[in-house]
Coordinates of C-alpha atoms and ligand atoms in Angstrom, one line a residue:
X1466 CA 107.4 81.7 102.4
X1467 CA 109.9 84.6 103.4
X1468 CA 108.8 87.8 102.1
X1469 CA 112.3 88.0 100.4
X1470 CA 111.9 84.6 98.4
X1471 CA 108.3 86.3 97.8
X1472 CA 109.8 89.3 96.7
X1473 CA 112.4 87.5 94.4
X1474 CA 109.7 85.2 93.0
X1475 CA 107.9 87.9 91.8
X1476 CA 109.8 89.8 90.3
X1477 CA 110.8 86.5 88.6
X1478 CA 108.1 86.0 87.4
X1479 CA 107.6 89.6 86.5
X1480 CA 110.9 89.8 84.4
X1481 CA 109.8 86.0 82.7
X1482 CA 106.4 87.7 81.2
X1483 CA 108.2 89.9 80.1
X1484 CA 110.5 87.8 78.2
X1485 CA 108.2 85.8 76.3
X1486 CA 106.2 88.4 75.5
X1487 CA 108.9 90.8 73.9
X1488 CA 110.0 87.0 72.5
X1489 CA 107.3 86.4 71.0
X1490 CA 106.6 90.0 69.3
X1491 CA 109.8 90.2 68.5
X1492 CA 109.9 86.9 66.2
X1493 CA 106.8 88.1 65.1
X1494 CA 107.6 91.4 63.7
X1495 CA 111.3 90.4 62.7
X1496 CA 109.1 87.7 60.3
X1497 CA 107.4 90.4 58.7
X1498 CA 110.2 92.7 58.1
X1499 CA 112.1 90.2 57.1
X1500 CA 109.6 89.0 54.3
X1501 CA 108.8 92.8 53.3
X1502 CA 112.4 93.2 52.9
X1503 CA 112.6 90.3 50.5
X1504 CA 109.6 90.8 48.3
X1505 CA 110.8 94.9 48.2
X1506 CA 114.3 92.8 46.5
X1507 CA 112.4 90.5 44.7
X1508 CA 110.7 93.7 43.2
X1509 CA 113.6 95.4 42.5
X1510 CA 115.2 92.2 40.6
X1511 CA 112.1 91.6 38.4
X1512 CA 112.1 95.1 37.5
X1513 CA 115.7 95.5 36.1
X1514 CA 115.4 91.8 34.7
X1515 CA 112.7 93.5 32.5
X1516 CA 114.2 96.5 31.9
X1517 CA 117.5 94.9 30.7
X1518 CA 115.8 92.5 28.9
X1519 CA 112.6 93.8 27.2
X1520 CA 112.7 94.8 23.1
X1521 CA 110.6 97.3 21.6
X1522 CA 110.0 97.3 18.1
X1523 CA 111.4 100.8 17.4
X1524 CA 109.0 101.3 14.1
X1525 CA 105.7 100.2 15.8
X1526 CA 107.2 101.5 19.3
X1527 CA 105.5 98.4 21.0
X1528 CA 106.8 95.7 22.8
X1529 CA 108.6 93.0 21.0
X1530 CA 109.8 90.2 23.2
X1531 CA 112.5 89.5 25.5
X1532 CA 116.4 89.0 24.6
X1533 CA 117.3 86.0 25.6
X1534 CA 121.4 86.7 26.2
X1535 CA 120.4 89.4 28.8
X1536 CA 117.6 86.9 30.7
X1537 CA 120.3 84.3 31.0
X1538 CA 123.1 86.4 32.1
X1539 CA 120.4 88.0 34.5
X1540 CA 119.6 84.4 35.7
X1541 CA 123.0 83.2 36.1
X1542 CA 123.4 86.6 38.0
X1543 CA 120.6 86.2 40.4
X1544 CA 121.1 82.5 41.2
X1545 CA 124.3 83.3 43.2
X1546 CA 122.0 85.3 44.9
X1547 CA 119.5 82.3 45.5
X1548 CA 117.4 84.1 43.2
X1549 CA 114.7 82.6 40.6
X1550 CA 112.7 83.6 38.3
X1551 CA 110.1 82.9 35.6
X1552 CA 108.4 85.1 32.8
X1553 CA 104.6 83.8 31.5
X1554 CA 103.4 85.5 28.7
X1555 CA 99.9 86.6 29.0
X1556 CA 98.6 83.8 27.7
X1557 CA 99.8 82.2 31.1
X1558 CA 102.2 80.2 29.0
X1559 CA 105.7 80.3 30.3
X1560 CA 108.6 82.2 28.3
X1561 CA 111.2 81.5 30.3
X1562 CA 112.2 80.3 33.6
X1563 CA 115.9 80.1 35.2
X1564 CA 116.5 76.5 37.2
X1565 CA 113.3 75.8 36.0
X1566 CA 111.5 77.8 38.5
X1567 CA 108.0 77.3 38.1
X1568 CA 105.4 78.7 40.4
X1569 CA 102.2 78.1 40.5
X1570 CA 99.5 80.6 39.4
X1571 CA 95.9 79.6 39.8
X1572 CA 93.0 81.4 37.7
X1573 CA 92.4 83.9 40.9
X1574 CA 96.1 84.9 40.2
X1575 CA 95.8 85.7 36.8
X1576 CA 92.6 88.0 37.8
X1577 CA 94.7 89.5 40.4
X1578 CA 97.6 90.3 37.8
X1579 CA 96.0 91.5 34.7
X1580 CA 94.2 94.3 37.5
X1581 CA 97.8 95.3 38.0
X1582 CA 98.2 93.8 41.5
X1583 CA 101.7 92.2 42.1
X1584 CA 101.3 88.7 44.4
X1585 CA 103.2 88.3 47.8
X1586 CA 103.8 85.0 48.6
X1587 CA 105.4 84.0 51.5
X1588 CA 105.6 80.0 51.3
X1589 CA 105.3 78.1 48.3
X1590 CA 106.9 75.2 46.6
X1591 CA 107.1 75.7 43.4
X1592 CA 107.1 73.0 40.6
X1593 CA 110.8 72.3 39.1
X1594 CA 112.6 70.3 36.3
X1595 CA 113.6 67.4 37.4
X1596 CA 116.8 67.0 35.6
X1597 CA 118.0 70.2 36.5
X1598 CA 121.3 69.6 38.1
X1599 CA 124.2 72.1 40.4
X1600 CA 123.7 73.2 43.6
X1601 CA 121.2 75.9 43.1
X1602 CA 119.1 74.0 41.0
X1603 CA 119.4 71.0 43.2
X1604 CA 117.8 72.9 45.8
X1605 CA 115.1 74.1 44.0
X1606 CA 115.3 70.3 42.2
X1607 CA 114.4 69.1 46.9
X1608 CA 111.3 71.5 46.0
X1609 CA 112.3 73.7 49.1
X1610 CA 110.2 76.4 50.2
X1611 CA 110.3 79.5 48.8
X1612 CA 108.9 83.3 49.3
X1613 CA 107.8 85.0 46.2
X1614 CA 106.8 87.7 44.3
X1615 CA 104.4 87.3 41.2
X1616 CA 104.5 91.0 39.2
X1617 CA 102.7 91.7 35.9
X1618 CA 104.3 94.8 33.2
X1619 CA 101.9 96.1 31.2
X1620 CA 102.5 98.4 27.6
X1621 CA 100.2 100.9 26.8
X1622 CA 97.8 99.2 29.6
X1623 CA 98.7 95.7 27.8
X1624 CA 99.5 93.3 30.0
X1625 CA 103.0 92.1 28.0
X1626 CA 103.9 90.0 30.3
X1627 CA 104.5 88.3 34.3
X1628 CA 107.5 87.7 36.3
X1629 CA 107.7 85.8 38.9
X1630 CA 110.6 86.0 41.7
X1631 CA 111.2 83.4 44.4
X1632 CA 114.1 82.8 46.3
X1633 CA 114.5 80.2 49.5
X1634 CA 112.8 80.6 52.9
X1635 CA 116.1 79.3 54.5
X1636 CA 117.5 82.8 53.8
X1637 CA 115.2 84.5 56.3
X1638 CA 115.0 81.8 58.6
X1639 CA 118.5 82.1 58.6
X1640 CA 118.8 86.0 59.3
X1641 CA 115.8 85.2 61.5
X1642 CA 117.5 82.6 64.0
X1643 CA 120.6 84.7 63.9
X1644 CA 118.5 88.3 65.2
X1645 CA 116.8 85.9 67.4
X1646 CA 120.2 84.7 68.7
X1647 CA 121.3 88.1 69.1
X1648 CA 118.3 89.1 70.6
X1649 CA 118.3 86.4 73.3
X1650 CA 121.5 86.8 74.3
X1651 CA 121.0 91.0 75.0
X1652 CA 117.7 90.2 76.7
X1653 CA 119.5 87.4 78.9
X1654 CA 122.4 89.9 79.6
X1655 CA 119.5 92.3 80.9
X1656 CA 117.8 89.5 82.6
X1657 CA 120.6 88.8 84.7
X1658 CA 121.0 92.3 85.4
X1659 CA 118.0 92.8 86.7
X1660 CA 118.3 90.2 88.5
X1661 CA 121.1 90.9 90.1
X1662 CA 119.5 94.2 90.3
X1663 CA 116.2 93.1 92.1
X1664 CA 117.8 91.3 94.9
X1665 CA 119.7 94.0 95.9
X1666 CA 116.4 95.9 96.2
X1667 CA 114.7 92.9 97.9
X1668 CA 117.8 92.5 100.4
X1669 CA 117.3 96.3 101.0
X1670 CA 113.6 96.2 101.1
X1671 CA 113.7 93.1 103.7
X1672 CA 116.5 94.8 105.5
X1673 CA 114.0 97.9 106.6
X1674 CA 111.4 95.6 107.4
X1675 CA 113.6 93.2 109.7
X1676 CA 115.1 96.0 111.3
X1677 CA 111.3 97.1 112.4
X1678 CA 110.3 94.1 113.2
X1679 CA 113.2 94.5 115.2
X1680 CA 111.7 97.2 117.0
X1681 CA 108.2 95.9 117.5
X1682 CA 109.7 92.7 118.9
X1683 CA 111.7 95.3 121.3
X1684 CA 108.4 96.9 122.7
X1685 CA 106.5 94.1 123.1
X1686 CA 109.7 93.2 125.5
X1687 CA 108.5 96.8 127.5
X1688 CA 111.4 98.4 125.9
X1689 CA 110.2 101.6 124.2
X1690 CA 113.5 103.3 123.8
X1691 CA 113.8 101.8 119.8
X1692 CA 113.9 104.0 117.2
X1693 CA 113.7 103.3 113.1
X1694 CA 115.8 105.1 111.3
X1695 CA 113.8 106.8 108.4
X1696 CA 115.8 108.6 105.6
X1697 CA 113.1 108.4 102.6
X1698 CA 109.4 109.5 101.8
X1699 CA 108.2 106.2 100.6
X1700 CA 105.5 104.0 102.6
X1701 CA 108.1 101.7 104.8
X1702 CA 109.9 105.3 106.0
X1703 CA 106.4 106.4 106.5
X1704 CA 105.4 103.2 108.5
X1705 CA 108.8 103.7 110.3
X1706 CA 107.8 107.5 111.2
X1707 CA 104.9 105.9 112.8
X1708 CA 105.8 102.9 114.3
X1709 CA 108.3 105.5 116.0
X1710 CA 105.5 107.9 117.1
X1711 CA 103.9 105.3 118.3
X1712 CA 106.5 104.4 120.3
X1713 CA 107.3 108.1 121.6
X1714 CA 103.6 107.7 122.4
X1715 CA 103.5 104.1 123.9
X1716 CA 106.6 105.4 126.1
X1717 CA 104.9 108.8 127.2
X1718 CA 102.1 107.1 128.6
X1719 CA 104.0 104.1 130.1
X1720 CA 105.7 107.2 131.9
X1721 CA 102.3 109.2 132.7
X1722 CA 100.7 105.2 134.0
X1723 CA 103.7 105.0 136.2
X1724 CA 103.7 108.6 137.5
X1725 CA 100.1 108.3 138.1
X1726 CA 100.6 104.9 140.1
X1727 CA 103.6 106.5 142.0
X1728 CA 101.1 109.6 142.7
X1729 CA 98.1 107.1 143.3
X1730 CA 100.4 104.9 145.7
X1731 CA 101.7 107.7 147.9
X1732 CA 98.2 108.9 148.0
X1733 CA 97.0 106.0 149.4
X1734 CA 99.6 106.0 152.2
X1735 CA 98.9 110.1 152.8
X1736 CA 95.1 109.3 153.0
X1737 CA 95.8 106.7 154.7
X1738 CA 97.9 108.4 157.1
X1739 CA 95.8 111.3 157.3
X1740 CA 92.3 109.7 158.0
X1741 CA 94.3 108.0 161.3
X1742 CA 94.8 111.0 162.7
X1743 CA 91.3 112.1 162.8
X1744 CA 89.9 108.7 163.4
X1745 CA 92.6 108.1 166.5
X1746 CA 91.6 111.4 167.9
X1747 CA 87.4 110.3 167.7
X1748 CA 88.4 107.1 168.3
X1749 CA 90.0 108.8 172.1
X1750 CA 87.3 111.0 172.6
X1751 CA 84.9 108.4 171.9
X1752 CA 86.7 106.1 175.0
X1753 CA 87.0 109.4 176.8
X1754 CA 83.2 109.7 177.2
X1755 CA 82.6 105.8 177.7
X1756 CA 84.7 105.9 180.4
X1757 CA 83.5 109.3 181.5
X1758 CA 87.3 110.6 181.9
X1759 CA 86.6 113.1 180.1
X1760 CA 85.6 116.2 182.6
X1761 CA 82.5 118.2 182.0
X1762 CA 83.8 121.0 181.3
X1763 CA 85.8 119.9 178.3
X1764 CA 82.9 117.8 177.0
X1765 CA 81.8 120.0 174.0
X1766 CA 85.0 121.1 173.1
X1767 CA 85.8 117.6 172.9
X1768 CA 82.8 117.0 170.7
X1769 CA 83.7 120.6 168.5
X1770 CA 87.3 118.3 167.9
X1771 CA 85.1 115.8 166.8
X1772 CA 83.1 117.4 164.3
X1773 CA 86.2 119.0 163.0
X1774 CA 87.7 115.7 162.5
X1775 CA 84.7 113.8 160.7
X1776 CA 84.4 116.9 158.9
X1777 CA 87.8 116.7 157.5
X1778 CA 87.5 113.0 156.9
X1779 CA 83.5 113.6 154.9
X1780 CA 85.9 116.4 152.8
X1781 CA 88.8 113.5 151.8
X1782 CA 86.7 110.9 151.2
X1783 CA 84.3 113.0 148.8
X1784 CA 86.8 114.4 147.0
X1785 CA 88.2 111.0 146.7
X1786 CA 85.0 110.1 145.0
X1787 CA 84.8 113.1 143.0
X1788 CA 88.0 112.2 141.3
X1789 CA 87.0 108.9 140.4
X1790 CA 83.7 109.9 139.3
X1791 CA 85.4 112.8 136.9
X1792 CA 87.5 109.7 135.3
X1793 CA 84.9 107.4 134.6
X1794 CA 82.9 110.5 133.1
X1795 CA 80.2 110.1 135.1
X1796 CA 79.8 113.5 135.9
X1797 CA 76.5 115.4 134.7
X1798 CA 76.4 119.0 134.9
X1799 CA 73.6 120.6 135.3
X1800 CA 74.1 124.3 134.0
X1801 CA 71.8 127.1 134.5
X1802 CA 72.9 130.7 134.7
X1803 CA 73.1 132.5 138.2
X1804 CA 74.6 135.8 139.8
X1805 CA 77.9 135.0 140.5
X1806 CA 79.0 137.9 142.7
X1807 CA 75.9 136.9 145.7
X1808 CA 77.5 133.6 145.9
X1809 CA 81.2 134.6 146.0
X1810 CA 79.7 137.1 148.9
X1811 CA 78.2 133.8 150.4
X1812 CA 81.7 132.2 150.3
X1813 CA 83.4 135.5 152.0
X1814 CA 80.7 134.8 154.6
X1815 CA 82.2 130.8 155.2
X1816 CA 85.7 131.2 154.7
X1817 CA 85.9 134.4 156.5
X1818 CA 86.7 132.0 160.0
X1819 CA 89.3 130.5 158.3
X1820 CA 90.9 133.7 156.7
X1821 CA 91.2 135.1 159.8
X1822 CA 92.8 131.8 161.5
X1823 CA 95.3 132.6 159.0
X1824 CA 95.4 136.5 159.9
X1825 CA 94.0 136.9 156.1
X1826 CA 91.8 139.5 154.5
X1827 CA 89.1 138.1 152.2
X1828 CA 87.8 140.8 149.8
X1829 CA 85.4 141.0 146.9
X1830 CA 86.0 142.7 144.1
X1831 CA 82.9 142.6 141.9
X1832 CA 80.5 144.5 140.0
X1833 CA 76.9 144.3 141.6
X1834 CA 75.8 141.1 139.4
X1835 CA 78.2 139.2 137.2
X1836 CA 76.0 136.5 135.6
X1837 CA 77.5 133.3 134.9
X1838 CA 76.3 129.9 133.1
X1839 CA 77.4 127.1 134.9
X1840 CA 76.6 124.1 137.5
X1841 CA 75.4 126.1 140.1
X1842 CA 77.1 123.1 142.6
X1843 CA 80.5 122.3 140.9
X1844 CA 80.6 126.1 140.0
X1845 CA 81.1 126.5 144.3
X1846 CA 83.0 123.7 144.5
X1847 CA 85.6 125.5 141.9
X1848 CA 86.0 128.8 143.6
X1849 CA 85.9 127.0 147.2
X1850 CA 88.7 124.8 146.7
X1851 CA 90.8 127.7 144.6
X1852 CA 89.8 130.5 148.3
X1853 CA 90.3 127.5 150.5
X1854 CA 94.0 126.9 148.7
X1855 CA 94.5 131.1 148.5
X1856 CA 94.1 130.6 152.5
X1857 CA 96.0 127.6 153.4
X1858 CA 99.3 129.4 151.3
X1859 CA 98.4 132.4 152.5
X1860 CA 99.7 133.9 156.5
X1861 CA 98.9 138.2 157.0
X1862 CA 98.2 138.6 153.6
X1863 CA 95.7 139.6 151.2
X1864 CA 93.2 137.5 149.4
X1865 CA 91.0 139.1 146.7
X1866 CA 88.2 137.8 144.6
X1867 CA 87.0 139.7 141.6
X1868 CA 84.4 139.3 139.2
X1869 CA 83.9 140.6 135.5
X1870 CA 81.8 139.9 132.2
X1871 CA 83.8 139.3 128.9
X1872 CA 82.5 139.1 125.5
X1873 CA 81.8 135.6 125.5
X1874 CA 82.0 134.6 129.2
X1875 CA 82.6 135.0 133.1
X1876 CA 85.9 135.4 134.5
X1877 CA 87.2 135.2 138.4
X1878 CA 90.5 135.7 139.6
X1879 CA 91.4 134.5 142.7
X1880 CA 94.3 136.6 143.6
X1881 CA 96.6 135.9 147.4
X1882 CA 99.9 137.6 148.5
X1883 CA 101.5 134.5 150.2
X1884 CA 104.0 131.3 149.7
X1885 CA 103.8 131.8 145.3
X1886 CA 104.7 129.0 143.3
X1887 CA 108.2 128.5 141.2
X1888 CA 107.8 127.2 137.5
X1889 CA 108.3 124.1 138.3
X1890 CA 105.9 123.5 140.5
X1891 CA 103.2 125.3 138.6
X1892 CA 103.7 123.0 135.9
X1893 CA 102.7 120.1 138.0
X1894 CA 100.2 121.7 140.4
X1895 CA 97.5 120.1 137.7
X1896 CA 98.7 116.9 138.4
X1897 CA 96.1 114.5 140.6
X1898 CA 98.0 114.0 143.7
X1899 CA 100.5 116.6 143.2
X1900 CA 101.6 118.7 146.4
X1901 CA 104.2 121.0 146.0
X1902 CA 105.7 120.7 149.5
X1903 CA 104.9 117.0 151.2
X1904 CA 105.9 118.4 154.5
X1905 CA 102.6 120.5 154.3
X1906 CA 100.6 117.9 154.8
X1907 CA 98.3 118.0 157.8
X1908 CA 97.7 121.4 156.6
X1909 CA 93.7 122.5 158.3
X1910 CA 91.8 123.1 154.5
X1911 CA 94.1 121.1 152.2
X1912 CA 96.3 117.9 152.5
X1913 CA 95.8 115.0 149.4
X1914 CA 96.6 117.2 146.3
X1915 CA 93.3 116.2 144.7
X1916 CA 91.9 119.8 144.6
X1917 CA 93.1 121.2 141.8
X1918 CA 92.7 118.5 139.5
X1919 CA 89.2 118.2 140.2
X1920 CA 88.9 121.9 140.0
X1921 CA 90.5 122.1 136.2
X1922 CA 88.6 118.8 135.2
X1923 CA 85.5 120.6 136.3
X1924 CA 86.3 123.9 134.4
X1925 CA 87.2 122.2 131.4
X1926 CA 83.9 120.1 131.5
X1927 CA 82.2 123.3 131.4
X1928 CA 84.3 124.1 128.0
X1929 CA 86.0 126.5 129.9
X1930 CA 89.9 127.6 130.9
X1931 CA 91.8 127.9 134.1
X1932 CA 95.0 129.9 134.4
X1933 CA 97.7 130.4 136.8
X1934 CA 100.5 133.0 137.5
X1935 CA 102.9 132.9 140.4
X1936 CA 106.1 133.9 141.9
X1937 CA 107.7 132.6 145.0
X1938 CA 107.6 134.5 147.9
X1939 CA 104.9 137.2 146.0
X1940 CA 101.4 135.3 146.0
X1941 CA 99.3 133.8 143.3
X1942 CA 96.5 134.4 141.2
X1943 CA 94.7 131.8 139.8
X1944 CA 92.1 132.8 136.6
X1945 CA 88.6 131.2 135.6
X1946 CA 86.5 131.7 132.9
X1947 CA 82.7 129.9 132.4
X1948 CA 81.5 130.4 128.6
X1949 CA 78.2 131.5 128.4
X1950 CA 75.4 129.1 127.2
X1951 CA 76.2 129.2 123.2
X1952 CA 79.9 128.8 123.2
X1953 CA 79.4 126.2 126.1
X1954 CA 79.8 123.1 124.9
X1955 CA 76.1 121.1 125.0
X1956 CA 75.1 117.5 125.9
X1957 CA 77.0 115.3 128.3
X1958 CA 80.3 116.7 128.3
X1959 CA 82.9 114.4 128.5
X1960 CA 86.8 114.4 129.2
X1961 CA 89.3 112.9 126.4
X1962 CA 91.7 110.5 128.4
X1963 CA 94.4 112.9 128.4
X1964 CA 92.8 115.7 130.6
X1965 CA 91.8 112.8 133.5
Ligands
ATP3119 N1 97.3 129.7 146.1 C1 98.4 128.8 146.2 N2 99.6 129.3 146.6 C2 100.7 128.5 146.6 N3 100.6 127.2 146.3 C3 99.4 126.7 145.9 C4 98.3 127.5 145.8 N4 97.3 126.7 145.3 C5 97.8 125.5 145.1 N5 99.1 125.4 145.4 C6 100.0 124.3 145.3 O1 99.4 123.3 144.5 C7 99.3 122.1 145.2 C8 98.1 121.4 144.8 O2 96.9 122.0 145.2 P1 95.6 121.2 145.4 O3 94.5 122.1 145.8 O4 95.5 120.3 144.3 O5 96.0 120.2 146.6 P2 96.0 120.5 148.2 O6 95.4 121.8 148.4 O7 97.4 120.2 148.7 O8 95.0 119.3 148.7 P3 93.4 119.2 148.5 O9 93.3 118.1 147.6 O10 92.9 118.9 149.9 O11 93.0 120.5 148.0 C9 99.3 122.4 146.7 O12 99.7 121.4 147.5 C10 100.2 123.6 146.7 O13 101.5 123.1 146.7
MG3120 MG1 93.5 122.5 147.7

């Protein structure tokens, strides 16, 4: 069933309850009201009947009788007000009765009455005189049902005499069907109200949900520009706040999937590109020497351009692997700590060839022994690739590395004085595959743009931070820091998704 019909059912439903149970108490207390009403009247009439009519006998001072003149004027007087009554003497005979009303009073009555108690009766059909005629009497002459009130008056604590009061149980049933009329017709009014009422809610409430079902439908298409529009705090504006997060979200990393693939693609074709080149030269020199063409003089500088070649080749295709190993966390580090500054000296030692190919001065800036906690392997690999990249950018210029404790940690700077980097770009130099100028490619220490993203991974798996600040045209400096052993984080490290 549509959630709207659901919806309208249940409130339905709801609003039904409701009605039969207010219905039902209703009736119920108007009942009782009505009858305490009644029996209050009856009351009252009894007690001015006997007031008007009781005689005292003024020389005794004690109670004499009743006059008859006032109890039939009194009678006549209540019967237009479908009011009866009777007066038994206390010895339970009757005195006098108007229409021949004639209740019944059973011995538990009379118990009741001479302990002062007055007797409520709501239905009762009395006994009557037949031959009683006229309208009033003829109705009490059908023996229809009556409400009653039995009441004894006492003198001096004698019990002088009982009055019963009765009138018809038509007259509240009447005042009761015409509140009950009344009644229905308000609550109907209000029914159809809220009716009216709930389906505007229900059309409102299916409305929200339609238009978000709207925008799932819209996603699962691929389209994740769909936004709900949430104006409230209630539990469908928050679902809509999150459905649209997760849409923002959905479409941020469709983005980031498709910039990686773009980045992956092109990689493939540079890598591609760029492990020809090697293997076309090898692959020459190779058919150089089977053929011996290749004179003997030039024979180990041939092989040098070999070696050069394959080396370049071993360096792409391991940091190739490296990358993929880093997103399948399957990386294990295996930290220990270690002077720092003897192997930064050991990577002035290596790199010092290629700084000077570049016309670059490598220098060490260092206390004597900076200890740091880290994998001594990846730890190498970090500040290699950041010198190797201060080299390639750098031509004539100055390349320092320094060295220093902090509280809590190591920290390195790699600092050059060539090519700098423009915001843009230092935003995205992160970025796996990323290479700020394509046309640099073929470059002798750095071509697939894998470098650096390996490098921060690495950093980061040690629970550590790496910085960069640049200006174009100035040079760069590039800033590490390795936590010592208890603020490193312990166990297997591992990479949330968005940091591969
Ligand atoms: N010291 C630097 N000065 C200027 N630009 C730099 C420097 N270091 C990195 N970059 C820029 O950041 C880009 C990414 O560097 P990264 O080391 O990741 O790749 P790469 O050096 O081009 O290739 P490889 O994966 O072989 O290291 C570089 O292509 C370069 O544009
Ligand atoms: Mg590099």
């Amino acid at each position: 069933m549509k959630f709207f019909y659901r919806q309208m059912l249940a409130f339905f439903a709801v609003m039904l309850t409701l009605l039969v149970i207010l219905a039902v108490s209703f009736t119920h207390s108007t009942t009782n009201m009505l009858y305490r009403q009644t029996w209050s009247q009856l009351t009252t009439d009894a007690d001015s009947l006997v007031e008007d009519s009781i005689q005292y006998d003024i020389s005794k001072s004690s109670f004499e009788g009743f006059a008859a003149q006032s109890l039939m004027s009194n009678a006549n007087l209540l019967a237009k007000q479908h009011v009866h009554f009777a007066i038994y003497k206390p010895q339970k005979n009757k005195y006098y009765a108007s229409s021949e009303f004639s209740p019944h009073i059973g011995k538990d009555d009379w118990r009741q009455l001479k302990a002062g108690k007055t007797i409520h009766r709501k239905i009762d059909y009395p006994k009557v005189n037949r031959q009683a005629n006229g309208d009033i009497q003829s109705r009490v002459h059908r023996n229809l049902p009556m409400t009653e009130i039995i009441r004894p008056y006492f003198d001096n604590h004698r019990l002088i005499a009982v009055v019963a009061a009765g009138t018809f149980v038509s007259t509240i049933n009447d005042s009761k069907r015409q509140m009950l009329i009344n009644f229905m017709w308000s609550t109907g009014l209000a029914f159809l109200c809220a009716f009216f009422l709930g389906y505007l809610l229900s059309r409102q409430l299916t409305g929200r949900l339609t238009k978000m079902q709207k925008a799932a439908r819209s996603i699962a298409r691929g389209d994740y520009d769909v936004h709900v529009p949430v104006k409230t705090n209630d539990e469908i504006d928050d679902l809509g706040r999150d459905f649209n997060q997760m849409a923002a979200s959905l479409k941020a990393s469709q983005e980031e999937i498709q910039k990686q693939e773009e980045r992956r693609e092109r990689f493939m074709a540079d890598a591609a590109h760029e492990m020809r080149t090697p293997l076309t030269t090898i692959n020459g020199i190779l058919e150089g020497l089977a053929y011996d063409a290749i004179p003997e003089e030039d024979k180990a500088h041939s092989i040098k351009l070999m070696q050069n070649d394959t080396a370049r080749l071993i360096r792409l295709v391991n940091n190739t692997l490296d990358a993929e190993k880093i997103r399948t966390n399957q990386i294990v580090l295996n930290r220990k700590e270690f002077d720092a500054t003897a192997e930064l000296k050991n990577l002035r030692e290596q790199l010092n060839k290629k700084a000077a190919a570049k016309d670059d001065k490598l220098q060490i800036d260092s206390p004597q022994m900076v200890v740091v906690y880290a994998d001594y392997d990846r730890f190498v690999q970090v500040m290699f690739n950041i010198i190797t990249n201060a080299i390639q950018f750098t031509e004539h210029g100055l390349i320092t590395i320094s060295a220093s404790r902090l509280a809590h940690g190591a920290e390195f700077k790699v600092a050059d004085t060539g090519i700098g980097m423009n915001q843009d770009q230092l935003h995205q130099i992160w970025d796996r595959f990323y290479k700020a100028d394509r046309s640099r490619m073929n470059t002798q220490y750095g071509e697939s743009g894998i470098g650096l993203s390996i490098v921060r991974q690495l950093v980061k798996l040690h629970g550590g931070k790496i910085d960069v600040q640049s200006r174009p045209g100035k040079g760069s400096t590039f800033t590490i820091f390795f936590p010592d052993r208890d603020y490193a984080p312990q166990g297997s490290a591992e990479l949330s998704t968005s940091d591969q």
